[in-house]
Short mmCIF file of C-alpha atoms and ligand atoms in Angstrom, two decimals:
data_model
loop_
_atom_site.label_atom_id
_atom_site.label_comp_id
_atom_site.label_asym_id
_atom_site.label_seq_id
_atom_site.Cartn_x
_atom_site.Cartn_y
_atom_site.Cartn_z
CA MET X 1 7.28 35.72 20.30
CA GLY X 2 5.53 33.44 17.79
CA SER X 3 6.62 30.10 16.34
CA ILE X 4 9.92 29.63 14.51
CA LEU X 5 11.89 26.96 12.68
CA GLN X 6 15.06 25.82 14.41
CA CYS X 7 17.88 23.51 13.34
CA MET X 8 18.18 20.58 15.74
CA ASP X 9 21.96 20.44 15.26
CA CYS X 10 23.36 23.99 15.18
CA GLY X 11 20.38 25.86 16.64
CA GLN X 12 20.08 28.28 13.71
CA GLN X 13 16.62 29.86 13.61
CA TYR X 14 14.46 30.70 10.59
CA PRO X 15 11.11 32.52 10.24
CA ILE X 16 8.14 30.17 10.40
CA ASN X 17 7.08 31.10 6.86
CA GLN X 18 10.43 30.53 5.17
CA LEU X 19 10.32 27.87 2.42
CA ILE X 20 13.06 25.61 3.76
CA TYR X 21 13.30 21.91 4.67
CA THR X 22 16.79 21.52 6.17
CA CYS X 23 19.26 23.93 7.74
CA ASP X 24 21.08 26.22 5.28
CA HIS X 25 24.14 26.27 7.50
CA CYS X 26 24.70 22.63 8.42
CA GLY X 27 22.06 20.55 6.63
CA GLY X 28 20.45 19.51 9.92
CA LEU X 29 16.75 18.70 10.37
CA LEU X 30 14.44 21.55 11.36
CA ASP X 31 11.99 21.64 14.26
CA VAL X 32 8.94 23.83 14.55
CA ARG X 33 9.35 25.59 17.89
CA HIS X 34 6.47 27.30 19.66
CA ASP X 35 6.62 29.76 22.48
CA LEU X 36 5.55 27.21 25.07
CA ALA X 37 6.29 29.52 27.97
CA SER X 38 3.40 31.77 26.92
CA VAL X 39 1.19 29.00 25.44
CA LYS X 40 1.39 27.31 28.83
CA HIS X 41 -0.88 29.93 30.39
CA THR X 42 -3.60 29.54 27.76
CA ILE X 43 -4.15 25.77 28.02
CA ASN X 44 -5.17 23.14 30.53
CA ARG X 45 -6.76 19.69 30.55
CA GLU X 46 -10.27 21.14 30.92
CA LEU X 47 -9.92 23.19 27.72
CA PHE X 48 -9.05 20.09 25.68
CA ASP X 49 -11.69 17.98 27.43
CA ALA X 50 -14.37 20.58 26.66
CA ARG X 51 -13.57 20.38 22.95
CA LEU X 52 -14.03 16.58 22.83
CA GLY X 53 -16.93 15.37 20.74
CA SER X 54 -17.71 18.88 19.53
CA ASN X 55 -19.80 19.44 16.39
CA PRO X 56 -18.57 20.55 12.96
CA SER X 57 -19.78 24.03 13.90
CA LYS X 58 -16.80 24.11 16.27
CA THR X 59 -14.36 23.61 13.40
CA PRO X 60 -11.40 23.21 13.59
CA TYR X 61 -11.55 22.09 17.24
CA HIS X 62 -13.61 18.97 16.45
CA SER X 63 -10.48 17.57 14.74
CA GLY X 64 -8.26 15.31 16.84
CA VAL X 65 -5.34 17.37 15.59
CA TRP X 66 -6.65 20.94 15.86
CA ARG X 67 -8.25 20.27 19.23
CA TYR X 68 -4.70 20.94 20.40
CA LYS X 69 -4.10 23.92 18.12
CA GLU X 70 -2.23 25.79 20.88
CA LEU X 71 0.41 23.02 20.83
CA VAL X 72 0.35 22.40 17.07
CA TYR X 73 0.37 25.86 15.51
CA PRO X 74 -0.77 28.51 18.00
CA ASP X 75 -0.59 31.69 15.89
CA LEU X 76 -2.06 30.23 12.72
CA ASP X 77 -5.07 31.92 11.14
CA GLU X 78 -7.85 29.31 11.46
CA LYS X 79 -9.15 30.12 7.98
CA LEU X 80 -6.07 28.47 6.46
CA ILE X 81 -6.68 25.10 8.09
CA VAL X 82 -7.44 22.14 5.80
CA THR X 83 -9.13 19.46 7.90
CA ARG X 84 -11.30 16.41 7.11
CA PRO X 85 -11.37 16.28 10.27
CA GLU X 86 -8.79 13.72 11.33
CA GLY X 87 -7.91 11.91 14.55
CA ASN X 88 -10.45 11.03 17.25
CA THR X 89 -9.38 7.41 16.82
CA ASN X 90 -10.32 4.67 19.26
CA LEU X 91 -8.26 3.06 21.98
CA TYR X 92 -9.01 -0.69 22.20
CA ARG X 93 -8.32 -3.22 24.89
CA PHE X 94 -8.83 -6.94 24.15
CA SER X 95 -8.09 -9.70 26.65
CA SER X 96 -7.30 -12.12 23.80
CA LEU X 97 -4.47 -9.89 22.58
CA GLN X 98 -3.26 -9.12 26.10
CA ASN X 99 -3.01 -12.85 26.74
CA TRP X 100 -1.21 -13.47 23.48
CA VAL X 101 1.54 -10.97 24.29
CA GLY X 102 1.60 -11.65 28.04
CA SER X 103 0.47 -8.18 29.14
CA GLU X 104 -2.00 -7.28 31.85
CA CYS X 105 -2.74 -3.87 30.38
CA LEU X 106 -2.39 -3.39 26.64
CA TYR X 107 -4.21 -0.73 24.64
CA LEU X 108 -4.14 -0.44 20.88
CA LYS X 109 -4.78 2.98 19.38
CA HIS X 110 -6.16 2.52 15.90
CA GLU X 111 -4.83 5.25 13.65
CA GLY X 112 -6.26 3.30 10.70
CA GLU X 113 -9.53 4.99 11.68
CA ASN X 114 -8.36 8.28 10.21
CA PRO X 115 -10.18 9.62 7.09
CA THR X 116 -7.86 7.99 4.54
CA GLY X 117 -7.05 5.02 6.75
CA SER X 118 -3.70 5.89 8.32
CA PHE X 119 -2.07 8.31 10.77
CA LYS X 120 -0.61 10.16 7.77
CA ASP X 121 -3.78 12.30 7.78
CA ARG X 122 -2.70 13.88 11.07
CA GLY X 123 0.55 14.95 9.48
CA MET X 124 -1.03 15.95 6.20
CA THR X 125 -3.50 18.39 7.77
CA GLY X 126 -0.49 20.16 9.30
CA GLY X 127 1.58 20.07 6.12
CA VAL X 128 -1.15 21.07 3.66
CA THR X 129 -2.23 23.87 5.96
CA GLN X 130 1.35 25.19 5.90
CA ALA X 131 1.40 24.85 2.08
CA ARG X 132 -1.60 27.16 2.01
CA SER X 133 -0.04 29.50 4.49
CA LEU X 134 3.00 29.76 2.19
CA GLY X 135 0.77 30.27 -0.85
CA MET X 136 2.04 27.11 -2.60
CA LYS X 137 -0.17 25.72 -5.36
CA GLN X 138 1.46 22.32 -5.91
CA ILE X 139 2.37 19.72 -3.31
CA ALA X 140 4.30 16.48 -3.73
CA CYS X 141 5.64 13.47 -1.86
CA ALA X 142 7.44 10.20 -2.43
CA SER X 143 5.62 7.44 -0.68
CA THR X 144 5.33 3.77 0.13
CA GLY X 145 1.60 4.51 -0.25
CA ASN X 146 -0.15 6.01 2.74
CA THR X 147 1.39 9.46 2.51
CA SER X 148 0.25 9.58 -1.12
CA ALA X 149 -3.29 8.60 -0.21
CA ALA X 150 -3.40 11.34 2.43
CA LEU X 151 -1.74 13.95 0.21
CA ALA X 152 -4.13 13.21 -2.67
CA SER X 153 -7.14 13.59 -0.40
CA TYR X 154 -6.04 16.82 1.29
CA ALA X 155 -4.85 18.35 -1.99
CA ALA X 156 -8.29 17.71 -3.47
CA GLN X 157 -10.00 19.30 -0.49
CA ALA X 158 -7.70 22.34 -0.52
CA GLY X 159 -7.89 22.80 -4.31
CA LEU X 160 -4.13 22.26 -4.70
CA ARG X 161 -2.39 20.15 -7.33
CA GLY X 162 -1.18 16.90 -5.74
CA ILE X 163 1.74 14.94 -7.18
CA VAL X 164 2.82 11.55 -5.81
CA PHE X 165 5.87 9.42 -6.59
CA PHE X 166 5.54 5.66 -6.11
CA GLN X 167 7.98 2.92 -6.71
CA ASN X 168 6.70 0.76 -9.56
CA SER X 169 6.48 -2.45 -7.54
CA ASN X 170 5.21 -3.53 -4.12
CA VAL X 171 2.81 -0.63 -3.57
CA ALA X 172 -0.19 -1.95 -1.65
CA ILE X 173 -3.22 -1.82 -3.90
CA GLY X 174 -5.52 0.00 -1.47
CA LYS X 175 -3.08 2.92 -1.24
CA LEU X 176 -2.44 3.19 -4.96
CA ALA X 177 -6.19 3.10 -5.60
CA GLN X 178 -6.77 5.98 -3.18
CA ALA X 179 -4.18 8.26 -4.78
CA VAL X 180 -5.62 7.62 -8.22
CA ALA X 181 -9.20 8.04 -7.00
CA TYR X 182 -8.59 11.37 -5.26
CA GLY X 183 -7.13 12.79 -8.46
CA ALA X 184 -3.44 13.26 -7.71
CA MET X 185 -0.92 13.09 -10.53
CA CYS X 186 0.58 9.63 -9.94
CA VAL X 187 4.14 8.98 -11.13
CA ARG X 188 5.50 5.46 -10.96
CA VAL X 189 9.29 5.48 -10.87
CA ASP X 190 11.57 2.52 -11.40
CA ALA X 191 13.33 3.12 -8.06
CA ASP X 192 12.78 2.31 -4.40
CA PHE X 193 11.31 4.68 -1.80
CA ASP X 194 14.63 6.10 -0.67
CA ARG X 195 15.62 7.08 -4.22
CA ASN X 196 12.13 8.44 -4.92
CA LEU X 197 12.45 10.78 -1.98
CA GLU X 198 15.75 12.12 -3.36
CA LEU X 199 14.12 12.73 -6.73
CA VAL X 200 11.16 14.58 -5.24
CA ARG X 201 13.40 16.81 -3.18
CA GLU X 202 15.58 17.67 -6.17
CA LEU X 203 12.72 18.41 -8.58
CA SER X 204 10.55 20.32 -6.13
CA ILE X 205 13.00 23.16 -5.55
CA GLU X 206 13.39 23.58 -9.29
CA LEU X 207 9.65 23.47 -10.08
CA GLY X 208 8.17 25.38 -7.14
CA ILE X 209 6.50 22.38 -5.54
CA TYR X 210 6.05 22.05 -1.78
CA VAL X 211 7.45 18.77 -0.39
CA LEU X 212 5.25 16.93 2.08
CA ASN X 213 7.38 13.99 3.10
CA SER X 214 8.08 13.66 6.79
CA ILE X 215 11.24 15.73 6.35
CA ASN X 216 8.60 18.48 6.48
CA PRO X 217 8.45 19.54 10.15
CA PHE X 218 4.82 20.68 9.93
CA ARG X 219 3.75 17.10 9.34
CA LEU X 220 5.42 16.06 12.56
CA GLU X 221 3.50 18.79 14.42
CA GLY X 222 0.25 17.13 13.34
CA GLN X 223 1.47 13.65 14.25
CA LYS X 224 2.32 14.80 17.79
CA THR X 225 -1.40 14.72 18.50
CA ILE X 226 -1.39 10.89 18.51
CA MET X 227 0.36 11.23 21.87
CA PHE X 228 -1.82 14.11 23.07
CA GLU X 229 -5.00 12.20 22.24
CA THR X 230 -3.76 8.90 23.72
CA ILE X 231 -2.95 10.52 27.04
CA GLN X 232 -6.20 12.48 27.07
CA GLN X 233 -8.10 9.21 26.41
CA LEU X 234 -6.35 7.71 29.44
CA ASP X 235 -7.78 10.61 31.49
CA TRP X 236 -4.38 12.28 31.38
CA ASN X 237 -2.66 9.28 32.92
CA VAL X 238 0.71 8.50 31.39
CA PRO X 239 1.22 4.89 30.21
CA ASP X 240 4.53 3.16 30.92
CA TRP X 241 5.24 2.37 27.27
CA ILE X 242 4.36 3.61 23.80
CA VAL X 243 5.11 1.03 21.09
CA VAL X 244 5.23 2.19 17.47
CA PRO X 245 6.45 0.80 14.13
CA GLY X 246 9.44 2.65 12.67
CA GLY X 247 9.98 3.34 8.96
CA ASN X 248 10.98 6.87 8.03
CA LEU X 249 10.79 7.56 11.79
CA GLY X 250 8.48 10.57 11.55
CA ASN X 251 6.13 9.15 14.14
CA SER X 252 8.89 8.15 16.55
CA SER X 253 10.35 11.65 16.25
CA SER X 254 7.05 13.43 16.69
CA PHE X 255 6.10 11.28 19.69
CA GLY X 256 9.29 12.25 21.49
CA LYS X 257 8.67 15.92 20.76
CA ALA X 258 5.03 15.67 21.84
CA LEU X 259 5.85 14.03 25.15
CA CYS X 260 8.61 16.51 25.99
CA GLU X 261 6.27 19.40 25.20
CA LEU X 262 3.41 17.97 27.29
CA PHE X 263 5.88 17.73 30.13
CA GLU X 264 7.19 21.25 29.55
CA VAL X 265 3.73 22.81 29.68
CA GLY X 266 2.84 20.78 32.76
CA LEU X 267 0.07 18.59 31.30
CA ILE X 268 1.96 15.45 32.36
CA ASP X 269 4.51 14.92 35.13
CA LYS X 270 6.49 11.98 33.74
CA LEU X 271 7.33 10.53 30.33
CA PRO X 272 6.41 7.09 29.00
CA ARG X 273 9.20 5.05 27.40
CA LEU X 274 9.18 4.77 23.64
CA ALA X 275 9.70 1.40 21.93
CA VAL X 276 10.30 1.65 18.18
CA ILE X 277 9.78 -1.60 16.26
CA GLN X 278 11.36 -2.19 12.87
CA ALA X 279 11.04 -5.04 10.38
CA ALA X 280 14.16 -7.22 10.35
CA GLY X 281 14.72 -6.49 6.65
CA ALA X 282 14.43 -2.72 7.12
CA SER X 283 16.14 -2.14 10.44
CA PRO X 284 18.83 0.56 10.17
CA LEU X 285 17.68 2.22 13.43
CA TYR X 286 17.77 -1.11 15.26
CA ARG X 287 21.30 -1.76 14.02
CA ALA X 288 22.45 1.68 15.11
CA TYR X 289 20.75 1.19 18.49
CA GLN X 290 22.79 -1.97 18.97
CA ASN X 291 26.02 0.02 18.69
CA GLY X 292 24.78 2.77 21.00
CA PHE X 293 24.06 5.08 18.02
CA GLU X 294 27.80 5.32 17.38
CA HIS X 295 27.35 4.89 13.66
CA PHE X 296 24.47 4.68 11.23
CA GLU X 297 24.39 2.67 8.05
CA SER X 298 21.58 2.70 5.53
CA MET X 299 20.50 -0.58 3.99
CA LYS X 300 18.55 -1.99 1.04
CA ALA X 301 15.13 -2.64 2.54
CA HIS X 302 13.09 -5.85 2.18
CA THR X 303 9.92 -6.63 4.11
CA VAL X 304 6.33 -7.66 3.59
CA ALA X 305 5.37 -4.58 5.63
CA SER X 306 5.58 -2.15 2.71
CA ALA X 307 4.82 0.97 4.81
CA ILE X 308 8.10 0.54 6.67
CA LYS X 309 10.19 -0.76 3.80
CA ILE X 310 12.68 2.08 4.19
CA GLY X 311 16.44 1.68 4.37
CA ASN X 312 17.52 5.28 4.90
CA PRO X 313 15.09 7.02 7.28
CA VAL X 314 15.21 10.83 6.92
CA ASN X 315 14.23 11.42 10.53
CA TYR X 316 16.94 9.22 12.00
CA ALA X 317 18.54 12.00 14.06
CA LYS X 318 15.21 13.14 15.50
CA ALA X 319 14.28 9.55 16.36
CA VAL X 320 17.56 9.08 18.23
CA ARG X 321 16.79 12.28 20.16
CA ALA X 322 13.30 10.95 20.99
CA LEU X 323 14.74 7.64 22.20
CA ARG X 324 17.27 9.43 24.41
CA ASP X 325 14.63 11.80 25.80
CA THR X 326 12.28 8.95 26.71
CA ASN X 327 14.82 6.30 27.73
CA GLY X 328 13.48 4.36 24.76
CA VAL X 329 14.36 1.04 23.15
CA VAL X 330 14.41 -0.34 19.60
CA GLU X 331 13.39 -3.88 18.68
CA MET X 332 13.04 -5.72 15.42
CA VAL X 333 10.61 -8.40 14.29
CA THR X 334 10.65 -10.79 11.35
CA ASP X 335 8.06 -10.82 8.58
CA GLN X 336 6.78 -14.08 10.10
CA GLU X 337 6.27 -12.38 13.48
CA ILE X 338 4.62 -9.39 11.79
CA MET X 339 2.12 -11.48 9.84
CA ASP X 340 1.25 -13.73 12.79
CA ALA X 341 0.65 -10.67 14.98
CA LYS X 342 -1.44 -9.15 12.21
CA ALA X 343 -3.53 -12.33 12.01
CA MET X 344 -4.23 -11.98 15.76
CA ILE X 345 -5.23 -8.30 15.42
CA ASP X 346 -7.34 -9.05 12.36
CA ALA X 347 -9.08 -11.94 14.13
CA SER X 348 -9.89 -9.64 17.06
CA GLY X 349 -12.20 -7.80 14.67
CA ILE X 350 -10.32 -4.52 14.29
CA GLY X 351 -7.63 -5.46 11.77
CA CYS X 352 -4.64 -3.49 10.52
CA GLU X 353 -2.12 -3.45 7.69
CA PRO X 354 1.12 -5.44 8.03
CA ALA X 355 3.41 -2.61 9.25
CA SER X 356 1.00 -1.79 12.08
CA ALA X 357 1.31 -5.28 13.50
CA CYS X 358 4.91 -4.48 14.50
CA SER X 359 3.40 -2.83 17.57
CA LEU X 360 1.86 -6.08 18.79
CA ALA X 361 4.72 -8.34 17.62
CA GLY X 362 7.25 -6.00 19.21
CA THR X 363 5.36 -5.77 22.50
CA ARG X 364 5.26 -9.56 22.67
CA LYS X 365 8.98 -9.80 22.04
CA LEU X 366 9.87 -7.08 24.57
CA ILE X 367 7.72 -8.73 27.25
CA ALA X 368 9.33 -12.11 26.54
CA ALA X 369 12.75 -10.46 26.83
CA GLY X 370 11.81 -8.97 30.22
CA ILE X 371 12.17 -5.38 28.99
CA ILE X 372 8.47 -4.58 29.28
CA HIS X 373 6.99 -5.93 32.51
CA PRO X 374 3.58 -7.68 32.25
CA SER X 375 2.03 -5.26 34.78
CA GLU X 376 3.13 -2.14 32.92
CA THR X 377 0.61 -0.18 30.85
CA VAL X 378 1.40 -0.38 27.15
CA VAL X 379 -0.14 1.58 24.29
CA GLY X 380 0.60 0.12 20.85
CA ILE X 381 -0.08 2.26 17.80
CA LEU X 382 -1.88 0.59 14.89
CA THR X 383 -0.81 2.82 12.06
CA GLY X 384 -2.99 1.71 9.12
CA HIS X 385 -6.30 0.11 8.11
CA VAL X 386 -6.67 -3.59 7.20
CA LEU X 387 -7.99 -2.75 3.71
CA LYS X 388 -4.84 -0.87 2.75
CA ASP X 389 -3.17 -4.15 1.79
CA PRO X 390 -5.82 -6.78 0.99
CA ASP X 391 -3.29 -8.93 -0.92
CA ALA X 392 -1.33 -9.46 2.28
CA VAL X 393 -4.47 -10.80 3.98
CA VAL X 394 -5.48 -13.19 1.22
CA ASN X 395 -1.95 -14.42 0.56
CA TYR X 396 -1.31 -15.11 4.25
CA HIS X 397 -4.51 -17.02 4.81
CA SER X 398 -4.10 -19.06 1.64
CA ASN X 399 -0.50 -19.72 2.70
CA THR X 400 1.03 -18.46 -0.54
CA MET X 401 3.51 -15.94 0.89
CA GLU X 402 7.12 -16.48 -0.03
CA ASP X 403 8.88 -16.38 3.33
CA VAL X 404 5.94 -16.54 5.71
CA VAL X 405 3.98 -19.57 6.94
CA ALA X 406 0.34 -19.06 7.95
CA ASN X 407 0.40 -20.04 11.62
CA HIS X 408 -3.11 -18.69 12.23
CA PRO X 409 -4.86 -19.37 8.91
CA ASN X 410 -8.52 -18.82 8.19
CA LEU X 411 -8.84 -21.07 5.18
CA LEU X 412 -11.16 -20.29 2.32
CA HIS X 413 -13.55 -23.08 1.43
CA ASP X 414 -14.44 -23.73 -2.20
CA VAL X 415 -17.47 -25.90 -2.87
CA GLY X 416 -19.75 -26.74 -5.77
CA ASP X 417 -23.47 -25.91 -5.96
CA ASP X 418 -24.24 -28.96 -3.87
CA VAL X 419 -26.33 -28.76 -0.72
CA GLN X 420 -25.10 -32.07 0.67
CA GLN X 421 -21.45 -31.09 0.22
CA ILE X 422 -22.04 -27.74 1.91
CA ARG X 423 -24.00 -29.39 4.74
CA THR X 424 -21.14 -31.78 5.42
CA LEU X 425 -18.65 -28.92 5.36
CA LEU X 426 -20.67 -26.83 7.81
CA LYS X 427 -21.31 -29.76 10.16
CA SER X 428 -17.64 -30.63 10.33
CA ASN X 429 -16.71 -27.02 11.10
CA LEU X 430 -19.45 -25.94 13.51
CA ALA X 431 -19.93 -26.93 17.10
C1 PLP T 1 4.10 5.69 7.27
C2 PLP T 1 3.71 4.46 7.97
C3 PLP T 1 4.53 3.84 8.93
C4 PLP T 1 5.89 4.35 9.25
O1 PLP T 1 5.87 5.53 9.97
P1 PLP T 1 7.17 6.47 10.06
O2 PLP T 1 6.68 7.70 10.68
O3 PLP T 1 7.64 6.66 8.66
O4 PLP T 1 8.17 5.72 10.87
C5 PLP T 1 4.07 2.73 9.59
N1 PLP T 1 2.86 2.20 9.31
C6 PLP T 1 2.05 2.76 8.38
C7 PLP T 1 0.74 2.11 8.12
C8 PLP T 1 2.44 3.89 7.69
O5 PLP T 1 1.63 4.40 6.77
ZN1 ZN T 2 22.03 23.81 11.35
#
């Protein structure tokens, strides 16, 4: 038996190459399901270790996604794969950041080191590959920015027409610039992300366009590899906690699926706990968590972290499943906490965009609350690159943000062409 699509609610199955995004019977979200019972006998840690650091001649296995092809898309014809390659991102450990959050063992996995600067590339290689497999010629997404940047890049590489829908305000300039540069058709709509996603879904069916938002289950298959790679980088040791920002909840969902599958095939023997961190102004999952997932209410989203400014996450049901499977928790952090945590990550020399800093801010809060113990091993996911949102950096450090005070400012110094003035400035600032 090969891979299939399966509804997470009613269990209805569909052929893997059917053009379908949600269940025809009940509207539920679809999962890609592989025949893990037979895949299990073809993989082991040594196979994946042997592919590490391989040369482009070993394509696609030099990709941090396709290294795990057996767990991502086992029966796929390799010739269809569109890869930059992606993944192979670093795991950092800084004592300054550990001290700041009160952890004895904190790793940060920097997904901003992907080809277009965010983890979205891991999903996009899966989704664009499926577009090719289906013979689609046009691909589209609605995006807060990073999905568009990734889609534009992979569409260009695959020779497909890329179409991206942005809201006409608050799109971080680095992301908009990428989509334009890589040649996608860029449509700015006078509507927020949640509405843009509705529009894309409606128009795509009508116009024969393949939708690559994270409702697309093939994207989540690619994003699973963040977990595979993290655990491989820890020499197949399982951390106690995985901490990840939550917006549309594609990552949270895919992490839960990845961990359950690693367990099922016997590559790990316990699961880490998942901690999903939302911005206070875009926290529908957090609110539902507080009532034991009894009811869900969407909200109008507001946050400086534009990548997670989402009030109606499409993958809500899958994220709840992931949290239940991993005994997970949900926390929320204010824009102030996000930007202060970002300043700490930036000052450590690696940097990240605002949304990514939820991982550090959330870890700090969960340790202070006694939920994460200082001796537990934590892996925080940094989802995007510092240059994605340069305005956020400059505005924070010049203390011109509306609702955020710069608690860790690195002030810019303006001086005239005057050696004495500059000398005085340097002397007063240097040891
Ligand atoms: C997309 C994105 C997120 C949110 O991820 P979800 O899977 O939608 O929850 C967080 N940070 C960055 C940088 C992103 O691009
Ligand atoms: Zn169904």
